[in-house]
Amino acid sequence: MGKPGKEDELYREMCRVVGKVVLEMRDLGQEPKHVVIAGVLRTALANQRIARSDLEKQAMETVIRALTG
């Protein structure tokens, strides 16, 4: 098996980001609808006090676009 490419890394990071949001929403008793997940990610991305890797930012932006059409 070869070294994972950039697309594979982005996809795995997107899955990690979405999974984390869905699990946190479940813990709070909220239904994880796609519009709500996108909103949570937008809010998190807007918080400049949290240091994020370029890959994490790209994953969050890609998920937001995918969920909102």
PDB file of N, CA and C in Angstrom:
ATOM      1  N   MET A   1       0.828  -1.169   0.000  1.00  0.00           N
ATOM      2  CA  MET A   1       0.000   0.000   0.000  1.00  0.00           C
ATOM      3  C   MET A   1       0.878   1.239   0.000  1.00  0.00           C
ATOM      4  N   GLY A   2       0.545   2.216  -0.832  1.00  0.00           N
ATOM      5  CA  GLY A   2       1.357   3.421  -0.955  1.00  0.00           C
ATOM      6  C   GLY A   2       1.027   4.461   0.092  1.00  0.00           C
ATOM      7  N   LYS A   3       1.780   5.513   0.028  1.00  0.00           N
ATOM      8  CA  LYS A   3       1.582   6.642   0.932  1.00  0.00           C
ATOM      9  C   LYS A   3       0.267   7.345   0.577  1.00  0.00           C
ATOM     10  N   PRO A   4      -0.541   7.683   1.590  1.00  0.00           N
ATOM     11  CA  PRO A   4      -1.803   8.360   1.289  1.00  0.00           C
ATOM     12  C   PRO A   4      -1.567   9.713   0.619  1.00  0.00           C
ATOM     13  N   GLY A   5      -2.403  10.027  -0.343  1.00  0.00           N
ATOM     14  CA  GLY A   5      -2.285  11.297  -1.054  1.00  0.00           C
ATOM     15  C   GLY A   5      -3.028  12.405  -0.322  1.00  0.00           C
ATOM     16  N   LYS A   6      -2.895  13.623  -0.872  1.00  0.00           N
ATOM     17  CA  LYS A   6      -3.556  14.782  -0.263  1.00  0.00           C
ATOM     18  C   LYS A   6      -5.074  14.602  -0.207  1.00  0.00           C
ATOM     19  N   GLU A   7      -5.649  14.028  -1.243  1.00  0.00           N
ATOM     20  CA  GLU A   7      -7.100  13.814  -1.272  1.00  0.00           C
ATOM     21  C   GLU A   7      -7.529  12.856  -0.167  1.00  0.00           C
ATOM     22  N   ASP A   8      -6.743  11.797   0.055  1.00  0.00           N
ATOM     23  CA  ASP A   8      -7.046  10.844   1.127  1.00  0.00           C
ATOM     24  C   ASP A   8      -6.960  11.511   2.483  1.00  0.00           C
ATOM     25  N   GLU A   9      -5.938  12.327   2.676  1.00  0.00           N
ATOM     26  CA  GLU A   9      -5.772  13.031   3.949  1.00  0.00           C
ATOM     27  C   GLU A   9      -6.935  13.982   4.192  1.00  0.00           C
ATOM     28  N   LEU A  10      -7.330  14.716   3.156  1.00  0.00           N
ATOM     29  CA  LEU A  10      -8.450  15.647   3.283  1.00  0.00           C
ATOM     30  C   LEU A  10      -9.728  14.894   3.617  1.00  0.00           C
ATOM     31  N   TYR A  11      -9.982  13.795   2.928  1.00  0.00           N
ATOM     32  CA  TYR A  11     -11.193  13.019   3.184  1.00  0.00           C
ATOM     33  C   TYR A  11     -11.228  12.505   4.618  1.00  0.00           C
ATOM     34  N   ARG A  12     -10.120  11.968   5.100  1.00  0.00           N
ATOM     35  CA  ARG A  12     -10.060  11.470   6.485  1.00  0.00           C
ATOM     36  C   ARG A  12     -10.288  12.596   7.480  1.00  0.00           C
ATOM     37  N   GLU A  13      -9.730  13.764   7.205  1.00  0.00           N
ATOM     38  CA  GLU A  13      -9.914  14.906   8.103  1.00  0.00           C
ATOM     39  C   GLU A  13     -11.365  15.380   8.066  1.00  0.00           C
ATOM     40  N   MET A  14     -11.990  15.370   6.890  1.00  0.00           N
ATOM     41  CA  MET A  14     -13.403  15.739   6.785  1.00  0.00           C
ATOM     42  C   MET A  14     -14.254  14.788   7.623  1.00  0.00           C
ATOM     43  N   CYS A  15     -13.988  13.503   7.537  1.00  0.00           N
ATOM     44  CA  CYS A  15     -14.738  12.511   8.318  1.00  0.00           C
ATOM     45  C   CYS A  15     -14.528  12.726   9.815  1.00  0.00           C
ATOM     46  N   ARG A  16     -13.308  13.041  10.211  1.00  0.00           N
ATOM     47  CA  ARG A  16     -13.018  13.278  11.626  1.00  0.00           C
ATOM     48  C   ARG A  16     -13.774  14.502  12.130  1.00  0.00           C
ATOM     49  N   VAL A  17     -13.764  15.574  11.350  1.00  0.00           N
ATOM     50  CA  VAL A  17     -14.431  16.816  11.738  1.00  0.00           C
ATOM     51  C   VAL A  17     -15.938  16.597  11.874  1.00  0.00           C
ATOM     52  N   VAL A  18     -16.543  15.983  10.880  1.00  0.00           N
ATOM     53  CA  VAL A  18     -17.988  15.751  10.915  1.00  0.00           C
ATOM     54  C   VAL A  18     -18.352  14.801  12.055  1.00  0.00           C
ATOM     55  N   GLY A  19     -17.585  13.749  12.228  1.00  0.00           N
ATOM     56  CA  GLY A  19     -17.852  12.801  13.306  1.00  0.00           C
ATOM     57  C   GLY A  19     -17.812  13.463  14.664  1.00  0.00           C
ATOM     58  N   LYS A  20     -16.831  14.320  14.873  1.00  0.00           N
ATOM     59  CA  LYS A  20     -16.712  15.027  16.147  1.00  0.00           C
ATOM     60  C   LYS A  20     -17.935  15.903  16.403  1.00  0.00           C
ATOM     61  N   VAL A  21     -18.375  16.643  15.392  1.00  0.00           N
ATOM     62  CA  VAL A  21     -19.544  17.513  15.539  1.00  0.00           C
ATOM     63  C   VAL A  21     -20.793  16.685  15.825  1.00  0.00           C
ATOM     64  N   VAL A  22     -20.993  15.624  15.073  1.00  0.00           N
ATOM     65  CA  VAL A  22     -22.186  14.783  15.254  1.00  0.00           C
ATOM     66  C   VAL A  22     -22.226  14.191  16.665  1.00  0.00           C
ATOM     67  N   LEU A  23     -21.102  13.700  17.147  1.00  0.00           N
ATOM     68  CA  LEU A  23     -21.061  13.110  18.493  1.00  0.00           C
ATOM     69  C   LEU A  23     -21.293  14.160  19.575  1.00  0.00           C
ATOM     70  N   GLU A  24     -20.732  15.350  19.404  1.00  0.00           N
ATOM     71  CA  GLU A  24     -20.958  16.413  20.377  1.00  0.00           C
ATOM     72  C   GLU A  24     -22.420  16.849  20.374  1.00  0.00           C
ATOM     73  N   MET A  25     -23.034  16.925  19.197  1.00  0.00           N
ATOM     74  CA  MET A  25     -24.444  17.297  19.114  1.00  0.00           C
ATOM     75  C   MET A  25     -25.314  16.236  19.780  1.00  0.00           C
ATOM     76  N   ARG A  26     -24.995  14.980  19.558  1.00  0.00           N
ATOM     77  CA  ARG A  26     -25.745  13.896  20.193  1.00  0.00           C
ATOM     78  C   ARG A  26     -25.658  14.005  21.707  1.00  0.00           C
ATOM     79  N   ASP A  27     -24.453  14.277  22.218  1.00  0.00           N
ATOM     80  CA  ASP A  27     -24.264  14.417  23.662  1.00  0.00           C
ATOM     81  C   ASP A  27     -25.090  15.565  24.232  1.00  0.00           C
ATOM     82  N   LEU A  28     -25.343  16.584  23.409  1.00  0.00           N
ATOM     83  CA  LEU A  28     -26.140  17.735  23.846  1.00  0.00           C
ATOM     84  C   LEU A  28     -27.637  17.539  23.590  1.00  0.00           C
ATOM     85  N   GLY A  29     -27.998  16.396  23.036  1.00  0.00           N
ATOM     86  CA  GLY A  29     -29.398  16.095  22.778  1.00  0.00           C
ATOM     87  C   GLY A  29     -29.950  16.757  21.528  1.00  0.00           C
ATOM     88  N   GLN A  30     -29.080  17.196  20.633  1.00  0.00           N
ATOM     89  CA  GLN A  30     -29.515  17.837  19.397  1.00  0.00           C
ATOM     90  C   GLN A  30     -29.497  16.843  18.250  1.00  0.00           C
ATOM     91  N   GLU A  31     -30.415  17.037  17.319  1.00  0.00           N
ATOM     92  CA  GLU A  31     -30.447  16.177  16.135  1.00  0.00           C
ATOM     93  C   GLU A  31     -29.452  16.706  15.113  1.00  0.00           C
ATOM     94  N   PRO A  32     -28.517  15.874  14.667  1.00  0.00           N
ATOM     95  CA  PRO A  32     -27.473  16.349  13.749  1.00  0.00           C
ATOM     96  C   PRO A  32     -27.947  16.464  12.301  1.00  0.00           C
ATOM     97  N   LYS A  33     -28.660  17.528  11.995  1.00  0.00           N
ATOM     98  CA  LYS A  33     -29.102  17.779  10.623  1.00  0.00           C
ATOM     99  C   LYS A  33     -27.983  18.477   9.867  1.00  0.00           C
ATOM    100  N   HIS A  34     -27.955  18.302   8.560  1.00  0.00           N
ATOM    101  CA  HIS A  34     -26.841  18.830   7.771  1.00  0.00           C
ATOM    102  C   HIS A  34     -26.689  20.345   7.872  1.00  0.00           C
ATOM    103  N   VAL A  35     -27.796  21.070   7.940  1.00  0.00           N
ATOM    104  CA  VAL A  35     -27.727  22.526   8.041  1.00  0.00           C
ATOM    105  C   VAL A  35     -27.129  22.938   9.386  1.00  0.00           C
ATOM    106  N   VAL A  36     -27.495  22.234  10.430  1.00  0.00           N
ATOM    107  CA  VAL A  36     -26.987  22.535  11.766  1.00  0.00           C
ATOM    108  C   VAL A  36     -25.493  22.198  11.850  1.00  0.00           C
ATOM    109  N   ILE A  37     -25.095  21.075  11.277  1.00  0.00           N
ATOM    110  CA  ILE A  37     -23.679  20.696  11.270  1.00  0.00           C
ATOM    111  C   ILE A  37     -22.863  21.770  10.552  1.00  0.00           C
ATOM    112  N   ALA A  38     -23.342  22.233   9.409  1.00  0.00           N
ATOM    113  CA  ALA A  38     -22.642  23.284   8.670  1.00  0.00           C
ATOM    114  C   ALA A  38     -22.545  24.557   9.512  1.00  0.00           C
ATOM    115  N   GLY A  39     -23.601  24.896  10.224  1.00  0.00           N
ATOM    116  CA  GLY A  39     -23.583  26.081  11.084  1.00  0.00           C
ATOM    117  C   GLY A  39     -22.582  25.962  12.219  1.00  0.00           C
ATOM    118  N   VAL A  40     -22.523  24.791  12.822  1.00  0.00           N
ATOM    119  CA  VAL A  40     -21.550  24.551  13.898  1.00  0.00           C
ATOM    120  C   VAL A  40     -20.133  24.704  13.349  1.00  0.00           C
ATOM    121  N   LEU A  41     -19.886  24.153  12.183  1.00  0.00           N
ATOM    122  CA  LEU A  41     -18.558  24.252  11.586  1.00  0.00           C
ATOM    123  C   LEU A  41     -18.211  25.691  11.212  1.00  0.00           C
ATOM    124  N   ARG A  42     -19.185  26.450  10.694  1.00  0.00           N
ATOM    125  CA  ARG A  42     -18.949  27.865  10.373  1.00  0.00           C
ATOM    126  C   ARG A  42     -18.558  28.641  11.627  1.00  0.00           C
ATOM    127  N   THR A  43     -19.304  28.406  12.699  1.00  0.00           N
ATOM    128  CA  THR A  43     -19.023  29.086  13.961  1.00  0.00           C
ATOM    129  C   THR A  43     -17.635  28.715  14.478  1.00  0.00           C
ATOM    130  N   ALA A  44     -17.306  27.435  14.439  1.00  0.00           N
ATOM    131  CA  ALA A  44     -15.994  26.987  14.909  1.00  0.00           C
ATOM    132  C   ALA A  44     -14.876  27.573  14.058  1.00  0.00           C
ATOM    133  N   LEU A  45     -15.074  27.625  12.763  1.00  0.00           N
ATOM    134  CA  LEU A  45     -14.068  28.149  11.854  1.00  0.00           C
ATOM    135  C   LEU A  45     -13.866  29.654  12.059  1.00  0.00           C
ATOM    136  N   ALA A  46     -14.917  30.342  12.425  1.00  0.00           N
ATOM    137  CA  ALA A  46     -14.828  31.786  12.648  1.00  0.00           C
ATOM    138  C   ALA A  46     -14.068  32.130  13.930  1.00  0.00           C
ATOM    139  N   ASN A  47     -13.953  31.179  14.848  1.00  0.00           N
ATOM    140  CA  ASN A  47     -13.247  31.416  16.105  1.00  0.00           C
ATOM    141  C   ASN A  47     -11.745  31.427  15.838  1.00  0.00           C
ATOM    142  N   GLN A  48     -11.166  32.609  15.790  1.00  0.00           N
ATOM    143  CA  GLN A  48      -9.746  32.764  15.462  1.00  0.00           C
ATOM    144  C   GLN A  48      -8.826  32.445  16.636  1.00  0.00           C
ATOM    145  N   ARG A  49      -9.382  32.271  17.825  1.00  0.00           N
ATOM    146  CA  ARG A  49      -8.560  31.978  19.007  1.00  0.00           C
ATOM    147  C   ARG A  49      -8.069  30.535  19.030  1.00  0.00           C
ATOM    148  N   ILE A  50      -8.686  29.675  18.236  1.00  0.00           N
ATOM    149  CA  ILE A  50      -8.289  28.269  18.176  1.00  0.00           C
ATOM    150  C   ILE A  50      -7.360  28.068  16.984  1.00  0.00           C
ATOM    151  N   ALA A  51      -6.167  27.572  17.269  1.00  0.00           N
ATOM    152  CA  ALA A  51      -5.207  27.303  16.192  1.00  0.00           C
ATOM    153  C   ALA A  51      -5.625  26.030  15.462  1.00  0.00           C
ATOM    154  N   ARG A  52      -5.715  26.120  14.157  1.00  0.00           N
ATOM    155  CA  ARG A  52      -6.103  24.973  13.336  1.00  0.00           C
ATOM    156  C   ARG A  52      -5.072  24.791  12.229  1.00  0.00           C
ATOM    157  N   SER A  53      -4.840  23.540  11.888  1.00  0.00           N
ATOM    158  CA  SER A  53      -3.932  23.260  10.777  1.00  0.00           C
ATOM    159  C   SER A  53      -4.614  23.651   9.471  1.00  0.00           C
ATOM    160  N   ASP A  54      -3.812  23.845   8.440  1.00  0.00           N
ATOM    161  CA  ASP A  54      -4.377  24.156   7.123  1.00  0.00           C
ATOM    162  C   ASP A  54      -5.297  23.040   6.647  1.00  0.00           C
ATOM    163  N   LEU A  55      -4.913  21.786   6.941  1.00  0.00           N
ATOM    164  CA  LEU A  55      -5.728  20.645   6.539  1.00  0.00           C
ATOM    165  C   LEU A  55      -7.083  20.679   7.238  1.00  0.00           C
ATOM    166  N   GLU A  56      -7.093  20.989   8.530  1.00  0.00           N
ATOM    167  CA  GLU A  56      -8.354  21.048   9.271  1.00  0.00           C
ATOM    168  C   GLU A  56      -9.243  22.175   8.732  1.00  0.00           C
ATOM    169  N   LYS A  57      -8.660  23.339   8.458  1.00  0.00           N
ATOM    170  CA  LYS A  57      -9.443  24.452   7.891  1.00  0.00           C
ATOM    171  C   LYS A  57     -10.029  24.065   6.542  1.00  0.00           C
ATOM    172  N   GLN A  58      -9.208  23.459   5.699  1.00  0.00           N
ATOM    173  CA  GLN A  58      -9.679  23.047   4.374  1.00  0.00           C
ATOM    174  C   GLN A  58     -10.792  22.014   4.494  1.00  0.00           C
ATOM    175  N   ALA A  59     -10.637  21.075   5.415  1.00  0.00           N
ATOM    176  CA  ALA A  59     -11.658  20.047   5.615  1.00  0.00           C
ATOM    177  C   ALA A  59     -12.970  20.677   6.070  1.00  0.00           C
ATOM    178  N   MET A  60     -12.885  21.596   7.022  1.00  0.00           N
ATOM    179  CA  MET A  60     -14.095  22.253   7.518  1.00  0.00           C
ATOM    180  C   MET A  60     -14.787  23.036   6.412  1.00  0.00           C
ATOM    181  N   GLU A  61     -14.025  23.786   5.625  1.00  0.00           N
ATOM    182  CA  GLU A  61     -14.596  24.558   4.523  1.00  0.00           C
ATOM    183  C   GLU A  61     -15.227  23.646   3.469  1.00  0.00           C
ATOM    184  N   THR A  62     -14.581  22.530   3.178  1.00  0.00           N
ATOM    185  CA  THR A  62     -15.099  21.587   2.183  1.00  0.00           C
ATOM    186  C   THR A  62     -16.393  20.943   2.666  1.00  0.00           C
ATOM    187  N   VAL A  63     -16.445  20.579   3.943  1.00  0.00           N
ATOM    188  CA  VAL A  63     -17.667  19.987   4.505  1.00  0.00           C
ATOM    189  C   VAL A  63     -18.809  21.009   4.473  1.00  0.00           C
ATOM    190  N   ILE A  64     -18.524  22.243   4.841  1.00  0.00           N
ATOM    191  CA  ILE A  64     -19.560  23.288   4.818  1.00  0.00           C
ATOM    192  C   ILE A  64     -20.133  23.411   3.412  1.00  0.00           C
ATOM    193  N   ARG A  65     -19.255  23.492   2.407  1.00  0.00           N
ATOM    194  CA  ARG A  65     -19.728  23.598   1.011  1.00  0.00           C
ATOM    195  C   ARG A  65     -20.540  22.379   0.602  1.00  0.00           C
ATOM    196  N   ALA A  66     -20.101  21.197   1.002  1.00  0.00           N
ATOM    197  CA  ALA A  66     -20.806  19.967   0.629  1.00  0.00           C
ATOM    198  C   ALA A  66     -22.187  19.893   1.271  1.00  0.00           C
ATOM    199  N   LEU A  67     -22.289  20.358   2.509  1.00  0.00           N
ATOM    200  CA  LEU A  67     -23.560  20.261   3.220  1.00  0.00           C
ATOM    201  C   LEU A  67     -24.561  21.344   2.828  1.00  0.00           C
ATOM    202  N   THR A  68     -24.061  22.466   2.333  1.00  0.00           N
ATOM    203  CA  THR A  68     -24.962  23.570   2.004  1.00  0.00           C
ATOM    204  C   THR A  68     -25.224  23.701   0.514  1.00  0.00           C
ATOM    205  N   GLY A  69     -24.597  22.852  -0.264  1.00  0.00           N
ATOM    206  CA  GLY A  69     -24.850  22.845  -1.698  1.00  0.00           C
ATOM    207  C   GLY A  69     -24.073  23.871  -2.371  1.00  0.00           C
TER     208      GLY A  69
END
